Structures are given as structure tokens and as C-alpha cells.
Amino acid sequence: MTSPAAPARHVPEAVHRRRWAILGVLMLSLLIVVLDNSILNVAIKTISTPAPTGLGATQSELEWAINAYTLVFAGLLFTAGLLGDRLGRKKMLIGGLAVFGIGSALAAFSSSPAELVGFRAVMGLGAAFVMPATLAVLMNVFERDEQPKAIGVWAGGVGLAIAIGPITGGLLLDHFWWGSVFLVNVPIVVLAVALMLWLVPDSRDPRPGRIDPVGVVLSVTGLVLLVYGIIKGGQLADFTDGTVLTTIGAGLAVLTAFVVFEKRSDHPSVDITYFRNKVFSAAIVAIALVFFALLGVTFFAVFYTQSVRGYSPLETGLLMLPLAAAQMFFAPRARLLVDRFGNKVTTTGGLLLLAATLAAFLILDGDTPIWILEVIFLLMGAGMAHVMTPVSVVIMQALPREKAGSASALSNTFRQVGGALGVAVLGSVLSTAYRTDIEDKLVLLPPGARHAAGESIEATLAVADRLGPRGETLAAAADDAFLHAMHVTALWGAGVAVLGAVVVAVFFPGRMPAPEQDDQEPDLVTTAD
């Protein structure tokens, strides 16, 4: 009796032998891209403090410091993926890391919030070329049967970065100035580039697509207008303001034009036909909604731990450790649940758990035992892990191997757009609810100072501090107003996660069919020298 033929292999033997070492280098590249945002989350309170400690950034400026990075990142991911497919993913990785390192060094020495926003955009430009290339290279150094396991490890690397970021940021802020949280990226970039030159093979699509400059301009313009309008509405606590409505409307109109243009283009940045696959579309929506909820909640959680509870940046980093540890532990193991129960049950369950943990923020008060927050973070990380891994596998295996760059770019674009909108929308909900609650406590202040003091809890506490003993009542009112705003914002986040669960429950299959062996023409892969 003849044994069945071994499945055809598409990865060169020299590359196959060092595939796990290559994955380690890719995860180091991924680490700094994710690490940067998780470090910044701990530093936002320090940056909002007046000089010389920080930059005196307002809440809307902090939102822009986060979103300048994510919007440039999201807007250029498609083009970055196509350039990697055309010119070589290794070249894009190295070039992207170099730009990211330069942007980090410049951001570290920013002298104003506006400069910080600008240099964060430069960092986003570099990151746009790093993130899609890591997954694209992964898909080309692992055979199809090992890809789910490798993607699980890759997703666990995101958890590792989330864990290291806040703790590293806290240690740096305890001993150095706020700019050190950006400067720390530079030596990591140097190490990653050196290892990449040594280990990582280059690969490209033998039939790459053409670059779509009109699509890039339309997508970036539309996203910036939309997010600017949302943040401005939160800053004014008035979404009926003419400027806010006009900007949001213009953003939606430009994004609509982007979709129409892409449908008619013979070389689109985004192939709209991908979205005819309901499973693929549901996976993309799920990943966007997860990051919408998560980044929006992380934004206010830092102010809760530092401004209301009085923990230091380092202590805040340690408090967020369960969130990251759970992702690290469960992300590589989520495929085991998928194998047993299928994608629909696993992903829906993860989203519902995420929604429950967001709703649990309602029980947090000014003197709630801190271990309750730790349990919430632990369960939140577990829920995210059981969404990210199965959804990433669905997205990456929905397209042929040679389109790995496009699939990765699409996944990461919606992740970043979801995160940017989460910070903008939930940050605006937080700002609006806070201002509405604190306004009547600021009536004795001059009109100009009253508006500035009502924008965030940090601004109010700064005014209360200048008032001396008379400011104690105002500080207590600020804590109460923030807790109310946090509860409202957490409910919004929970609602978004429930919406994601409904989408997945309706459109995901119970079990994904066993993947057929790749028989497409493999990418051109050249081994590293």
C-alpha cells in the first residue's frame, strides 16, 4: 500500500530551516511599532503636564498625537503593501524602520505639541512600511499548514509589546524626561535592521499591482477630515457646531468618492471585490471594532489610574500587565479553541467577553479595590486574543499567497482606522461628558480659563492646584466628573464590541473548510546572503 504523497512545498529549504529565527526578527520589527503606542499611552498624562515636566498638551492635542501616527499609518498601508509586493518586502522593512527611527529621534526633542504631532506623523510613515511587510514575509517563509501557528505567535508578539511598553515607559518617565519614551526606539531599530540584513529573505509578487496615488490621497484626506471633525466636536462639546458638521460631512463625502473611484479603477489600492466574500468582510469589521473599543478605553484608563487613583507611570504600566500577559498567553493557543468549536463560536465568545469587561468599568470608582481592575484587564486580554488570532488567519488565508502584502495591508488598515476612530469617538464622548458635568463647577473662573479648564481632568486639576486649599473642592468635583464620563464612554465601547459579536455570529461560518494546498505560483523568494 503506497503512502500518500507529501504535500508540495513552496518555500526554499534554506529559508524553511530558519523560518522561526526569521519570525523572531519580524516580531522585533513589529515590537517597536506596537511598543510606541503602548509606551505613549502611559506618557500622555506626563505630556499633558505644563512645561518643563511636559508640553502642556490639551486633550485634543493628545488625541492628535496618537491619531497623527495612526492616520498616516492607515492611509499609506495599501501603498506600502503594493510597493513591498513590487520592490521587495525586505527593502520596505528596512526603509520603513529607518524612517521610523528618525521620526522617533525627532519626536523625543519636540518643543511643542504641534511639533510632536508632526514627528508622530513621520513615525507613522515609517510604520506603514513595516507592519504589512512583517505578515507578508511570514506568509512566504511558512508553508500553509504552519501559517495559523505562526500567525498565533505573531499575534502573541503584539501582546508582548503591549506588556513591555507601559512598563518601559513607566521606568523611563521615573528616571528621564518624557522624550525618552520615543528615543528608546532608536537602538531597537538599529538591532532589528542588523538582524534583518543577516537573516530575512527578500520576496515580491511576480505580478504586482500598479500604484494608486489618487486612491491614497482620497483615503488619507477623507480619514483626516472625519477624525478632525469628531475630535473638534468633543473639544467643543457640541457636535451640532457648523464647523464640526461640515468637516465630518466632507470626510464622509471624500471617503465615498474613494470607494467609487476604487470600484472603477483598473489598479485600485483596495480591491473592492474582496468584500463580496461575507466571511472576509465580517473578519475585517471585527478587527476594526475590536481596536475601536480597545484603544478608546486604553485612552481613558491611563487617566483613571494616574489622575483619579494617583498611581505613577511605572505603577500604571505594571497595572496594565495582566491585559498584555493574557494576550501573550492565549493568542498562540486560540487556534486550539478554533479547532474544537470553530471560528464563529470562538470569535463571538471573545467579542462578548470583551464587551463584558468594558461594561465592568461601570463598577470602578475612586476607591474600588485595584485588584478588580486587574481582573478586568486580564479578562479583556483573553477576549482580545480569541478574536485577533482567528480573525487574522481568516483574513490572511482568504487571498492567494502572492497577495499577502495586500491582505496584510487591508487587515492592518482597518485595525488602525478602527483604533483612530476609537480614540477620536470615545475620546470625544469622554471629553463631552466630562465638560458637561464639570461646567457648573467652573463658573467662578474667567471665561477663557473656564473653557481650557473644562477640556480634561488634567486641565481642571492644574487649575485646582494653583488655587491651593481652595482648589480641593474643585479637584474632588473633577474626579467625580471624570468617573461619570468614564462610565459613559465604557458603555459606548461595550456597545461597539457587542455589535462586532453580532456581525461575526451572523456572517462567520461554524467551521472554516480545511485549506487547500497552495497551487498558485509562489512569490519570488531570494535567500539572505
PDB file of C-alpha atoms in Angstrom, residues 110-236:
ATOM      1  CA  SER A 110       9.807  68.190  20.286  1.00  0.00           C
ATOM      2  CA  SER A 111       9.434  71.642  21.831  1.00  0.00           C
ATOM      3  CA  SER A 112       5.662  71.967  21.354  1.00  0.00           C
ATOM      4  CA  PRO A 113       2.561  69.770  20.920  1.00  0.00           C
ATOM      5  CA  ALA A 114       2.416  70.779  17.229  1.00  0.00           C
ATOM      6  CA  GLU A 115       5.963  69.517  16.641  1.00  0.00           C
ATOM      7  CA  LEU A 116       5.156  66.267  18.435  1.00  0.00           C
ATOM      8  CA  VAL A 117       2.106  65.745  16.201  1.00  0.00           C
ATOM      9  CA  GLY A 118       4.225  66.363  13.078  1.00  0.00           C
ATOM     10  CA  PHE A 119       7.020  63.979  14.073  1.00  0.00           C
ATOM     11  CA  ARG A 120       4.484  61.331  15.103  1.00  0.00           C
ATOM     12  CA  ALA A 121       3.197  61.529  11.515  1.00  0.00           C
ATOM     13  CA  VAL A 122       6.761  60.801  10.293  1.00  0.00           C
ATOM     14  CA  MET A 123       6.834  57.765  12.592  1.00  0.00           C
ATOM     15  CA  GLY A 124       3.508  56.653  11.104  1.00  0.00           C
ATOM     16  CA  LEU A 125       5.023  56.912   7.619  1.00  0.00           C
ATOM     17  CA  GLY A 126       7.807  54.513   8.600  1.00  0.00           C
ATOM     18  CA  ALA A 127       5.482  52.147  10.446  1.00  0.00           C
ATOM     19  CA  ALA A 128       3.221  51.902   7.376  1.00  0.00           C
ATOM     20  CA  PHE A 129       6.039  50.130   5.533  1.00  0.00           C
ATOM     21  CA  VAL A 130       6.922  47.850   8.461  1.00  0.00           C
ATOM     22  CA  MET A 131       3.620  46.336   9.587  1.00  0.00           C
ATOM     23  CA  PRO A 132       2.276  44.832   6.320  1.00  0.00           C
ATOM     24  CA  ALA A 133       5.722  43.569   5.328  1.00  0.00           C
ATOM     25  CA  THR A 134       6.076  41.539   8.540  1.00  0.00           C
ATOM     26  CA  LEU A 135       2.929  39.499   7.849  1.00  0.00           C
ATOM     27  CA  ALA A 136       3.698  39.258   4.125  1.00  0.00           C
ATOM     28  CA  VAL A 137       7.174  37.842   4.823  1.00  0.00           C
ATOM     29  CA  LEU A 138       5.677  35.467   7.398  1.00  0.00           C
ATOM     30  CA  MET A 139       3.229  34.109   4.810  1.00  0.00           C
ATOM     31  CA  ASN A 140       6.131  33.446   2.447  1.00  0.00           C
ATOM     32  CA  VAL A 141       8.545  31.699   4.831  1.00  0.00           C
ATOM     33  CA  PHE A 142       5.942  29.335   6.366  1.00  0.00           C
ATOM     34  CA  GLU A 143       4.050  26.647   4.495  1.00  0.00           C
ATOM     35  CA  ARG A 144       0.285  26.955   4.572  1.00  0.00           C
ATOM     36  CA  ASP A 145      -0.172  24.246   7.206  1.00  0.00           C
ATOM     37  CA  GLU A 146       2.098  26.122   9.645  1.00  0.00           C
ATOM     38  CA  GLN A 147       0.699  29.592   8.947  1.00  0.00           C
ATOM     39  CA  PRO A 148      -2.046  29.571  11.647  1.00  0.00           C
ATOM     40  CA  LYS A 149       0.512  28.626  14.316  1.00  0.00           C
ATOM     41  CA  ALA A 150       2.960  31.293  13.089  1.00  0.00           C
ATOM     42  CA  ILE A 151       0.217  33.950  12.988  1.00  0.00           C
ATOM     43  CA  GLY A 152      -0.751  32.972  16.543  1.00  0.00           C
ATOM     44  CA  VAL A 153       2.836  33.536  17.691  1.00  0.00           C
ATOM     45  CA  TRP A 154       2.885  36.814  15.708  1.00  0.00           C
ATOM     46  CA  ALA A 155      -0.334  37.943  17.459  1.00  0.00           C
ATOM     47  CA  GLY A 156       1.231  36.982  20.792  1.00  0.00           C
ATOM     48  CA  GLY A 157       4.067  39.360  19.903  1.00  0.00           C
ATOM     49  CA  VAL A 158       1.510  42.184  19.917  1.00  0.00           C
ATOM     50  CA  GLY A 159       0.665  41.178  23.487  1.00  0.00           C
ATOM     51  CA  LEU A 160       4.368  41.178  24.391  1.00  0.00           C
ATOM     52  CA  ALA A 161       4.737  44.716  23.036  1.00  0.00           C
ATOM     53  CA  ILE A 162       1.663  45.854  24.968  1.00  0.00           C
ATOM     54  CA  ALA A 163       3.224  44.349  28.111  1.00  0.00           C
ATOM     55  CA  ILE A 164       6.702  45.801  27.648  1.00  0.00           C
ATOM     56  CA  GLY A 165       5.513  49.242  26.504  1.00  0.00           C
ATOM     57  CA  PRO A 166       3.805  50.605  29.647  1.00  0.00           C
ATOM     58  CA  ILE A 167       6.453  49.166  31.989  1.00  0.00           C
ATOM     59  CA  THR A 168       9.317  50.507  29.869  1.00  0.00           C
ATOM     60  CA  GLY A 169       7.540  53.854  29.591  1.00  0.00           C
ATOM     61  CA  GLY A 170       6.989  53.993  33.350  1.00  0.00           C
ATOM     62  CA  LEU A 171      10.646  53.220  34.095  1.00  0.00           C
ATOM     63  CA  LEU A 172      11.839  55.849  31.623  1.00  0.00           C
ATOM     64  CA  LEU A 173       9.459  58.518  32.956  1.00  0.00           C
ATOM     65  CA  ASP A 174      10.556  57.779  36.519  1.00  0.00           C
ATOM     66  CA  HIS A 175      14.209  58.470  35.630  1.00  0.00           C
ATOM     67  CA  PHE A 176      14.293  60.617  32.467  1.00  0.00           C
ATOM     68  CA  TRP A 177      12.337  63.298  30.620  1.00  0.00           C
ATOM     69  CA  TRP A 178       9.188  62.488  28.630  1.00  0.00           C
ATOM     70  CA  GLY A 179      11.074  62.375  25.285  1.00  0.00           C
ATOM     71  CA  SER A 180      12.916  59.237  26.389  1.00  0.00           C
ATOM     72  CA  VAL A 181       9.795  57.165  25.559  1.00  0.00           C
ATOM     73  CA  PHE A 182      10.470  57.924  21.874  1.00  0.00           C
ATOM     74  CA  LEU A 183      14.272  57.887  21.944  1.00  0.00           C
ATOM     75  CA  VAL A 184      14.239  54.290  23.223  1.00  0.00           C
ATOM     76  CA  ASN A 185      13.021  53.176  19.765  1.00  0.00           C
ATOM     77  CA  VAL A 186      16.333  54.087  18.097  1.00  0.00           C
ATOM     78  CA  PRO A 187      18.565  51.280  19.461  1.00  0.00           C
ATOM     79  CA  ILE A 188      15.787  48.732  18.808  1.00  0.00           C
ATOM     80  CA  VAL A 189      15.620  49.920  15.177  1.00  0.00           C
ATOM     81  CA  VAL A 190      19.391  49.511  14.778  1.00  0.00           C
ATOM     82  CA  LEU A 191      19.265  45.939  16.165  1.00  0.00           C
ATOM     83  CA  ALA A 192      16.264  44.971  14.021  1.00  0.00           C
ATOM     84  CA  VAL A 193      17.874  46.262  10.799  1.00  0.00           C
ATOM     85  CA  ALA A 194      21.126  44.404  11.516  1.00  0.00           C
ATOM     86  CA  LEU A 195      19.321  41.097  12.113  1.00  0.00           C
ATOM     87  CA  MET A 196      17.123  41.632   9.065  1.00  0.00           C
ATOM     88  CA  LEU A 197      20.106  42.133   6.767  1.00  0.00           C
ATOM     89  CA  TRP A 198      21.537  38.862   8.071  1.00  0.00           C
ATOM     90  CA  LEU A 199      18.517  36.545   8.252  1.00  0.00           C
ATOM     91  CA  VAL A 200      15.440  37.676   6.346  1.00  0.00           C
ATOM     92  CA  PRO A 201      14.984  36.675   2.667  1.00  0.00           C
ATOM     93  CA  ASP A 202      13.507  39.111   0.187  1.00  0.00           C
ATOM     94  CA  SER A 203      10.287  38.309  -1.645  1.00  0.00           C
ATOM     95  CA  ARG A 204       7.960  40.029  -4.074  1.00  0.00           C
ATOM     96  CA  ASP A 205       4.807  39.407  -6.068  1.00  0.00           C
ATOM     97  CA  PRO A 206       5.687  38.160  -9.588  1.00  0.00           C
ATOM     98  CA  ARG A 207       2.609  40.067 -10.844  1.00  0.00           C
ATOM     99  CA  PRO A 208       2.458  43.211  -8.673  1.00  0.00           C
ATOM    100  CA  GLY A 209      -0.277  45.785  -8.941  1.00  0.00           C
ATOM    101  CA  ARG A 210       0.197  49.391 -10.042  1.00  0.00           C
ATOM    102  CA  ILE A 211       0.424  52.200  -7.508  1.00  0.00           C
ATOM    103  CA  ASP A 212      -2.798  54.175  -6.988  1.00  0.00           C
ATOM    104  CA  PRO A 213      -1.854  57.766  -5.982  1.00  0.00           C
ATOM    105  CA  VAL A 214      -5.420  59.128  -6.362  1.00  0.00           C
ATOM    106  CA  GLY A 215      -6.767  56.441  -4.034  1.00  0.00           C
ATOM    107  CA  VAL A 216      -4.064  57.189  -1.455  1.00  0.00           C
ATOM    108  CA  VAL A 217      -4.822  60.941  -1.473  1.00  0.00           C
ATOM    109  CA  LEU A 218      -8.579  60.385  -1.223  1.00  0.00           C
ATOM    110  CA  SER A 219      -8.299  57.862   1.634  1.00  0.00           C
ATOM    111  CA  VAL A 220      -5.897  59.950   3.734  1.00  0.00           C
ATOM    112  CA  THR A 221      -7.851  63.192   3.118  1.00  0.00           C
ATOM    113  CA  GLY A 222     -11.177  61.577   3.977  1.00  0.00           C
ATOM    114  CA  LEU A 223      -9.895  59.969   7.172  1.00  0.00           C
ATOM    115  CA  VAL A 224      -8.180  63.152   8.390  1.00  0.00           C
ATOM    116  CA  LEU A 225     -11.313  65.265   7.792  1.00  0.00           C
ATOM    117  CA  LEU A 226     -13.563  62.723   9.505  1.00  0.00           C
ATOM    118  CA  VAL A 227     -11.333  62.312  12.570  1.00  0.00           C
ATOM    119  CA  TYR A 228     -10.671  66.066  12.816  1.00  0.00           C
ATOM    120  CA  GLY A 229     -14.416  66.742  12.875  1.00  0.00           C
ATOM    121  CA  ILE A 230     -15.021  64.121  15.573  1.00  0.00           C
ATOM    122  CA  ILE A 231     -12.191  65.409  17.796  1.00  0.00           C
ATOM    123  CA  LYS A 232     -13.314  69.034  17.276  1.00  0.00           C
ATOM    124  CA  GLY A 233     -16.846  68.090  18.325  1.00  0.00           C
ATOM    125  CA  GLY A 234     -15.530  66.590  21.556  1.00  0.00           C
ATOM    126  CA  GLN A 235     -13.317  69.614  22.180  1.00  0.00           C
ATOM    127  CA  LEU A 236     -16.291  71.988  21.802  1.00  0.00           C
TER     128      LEU A 236
END
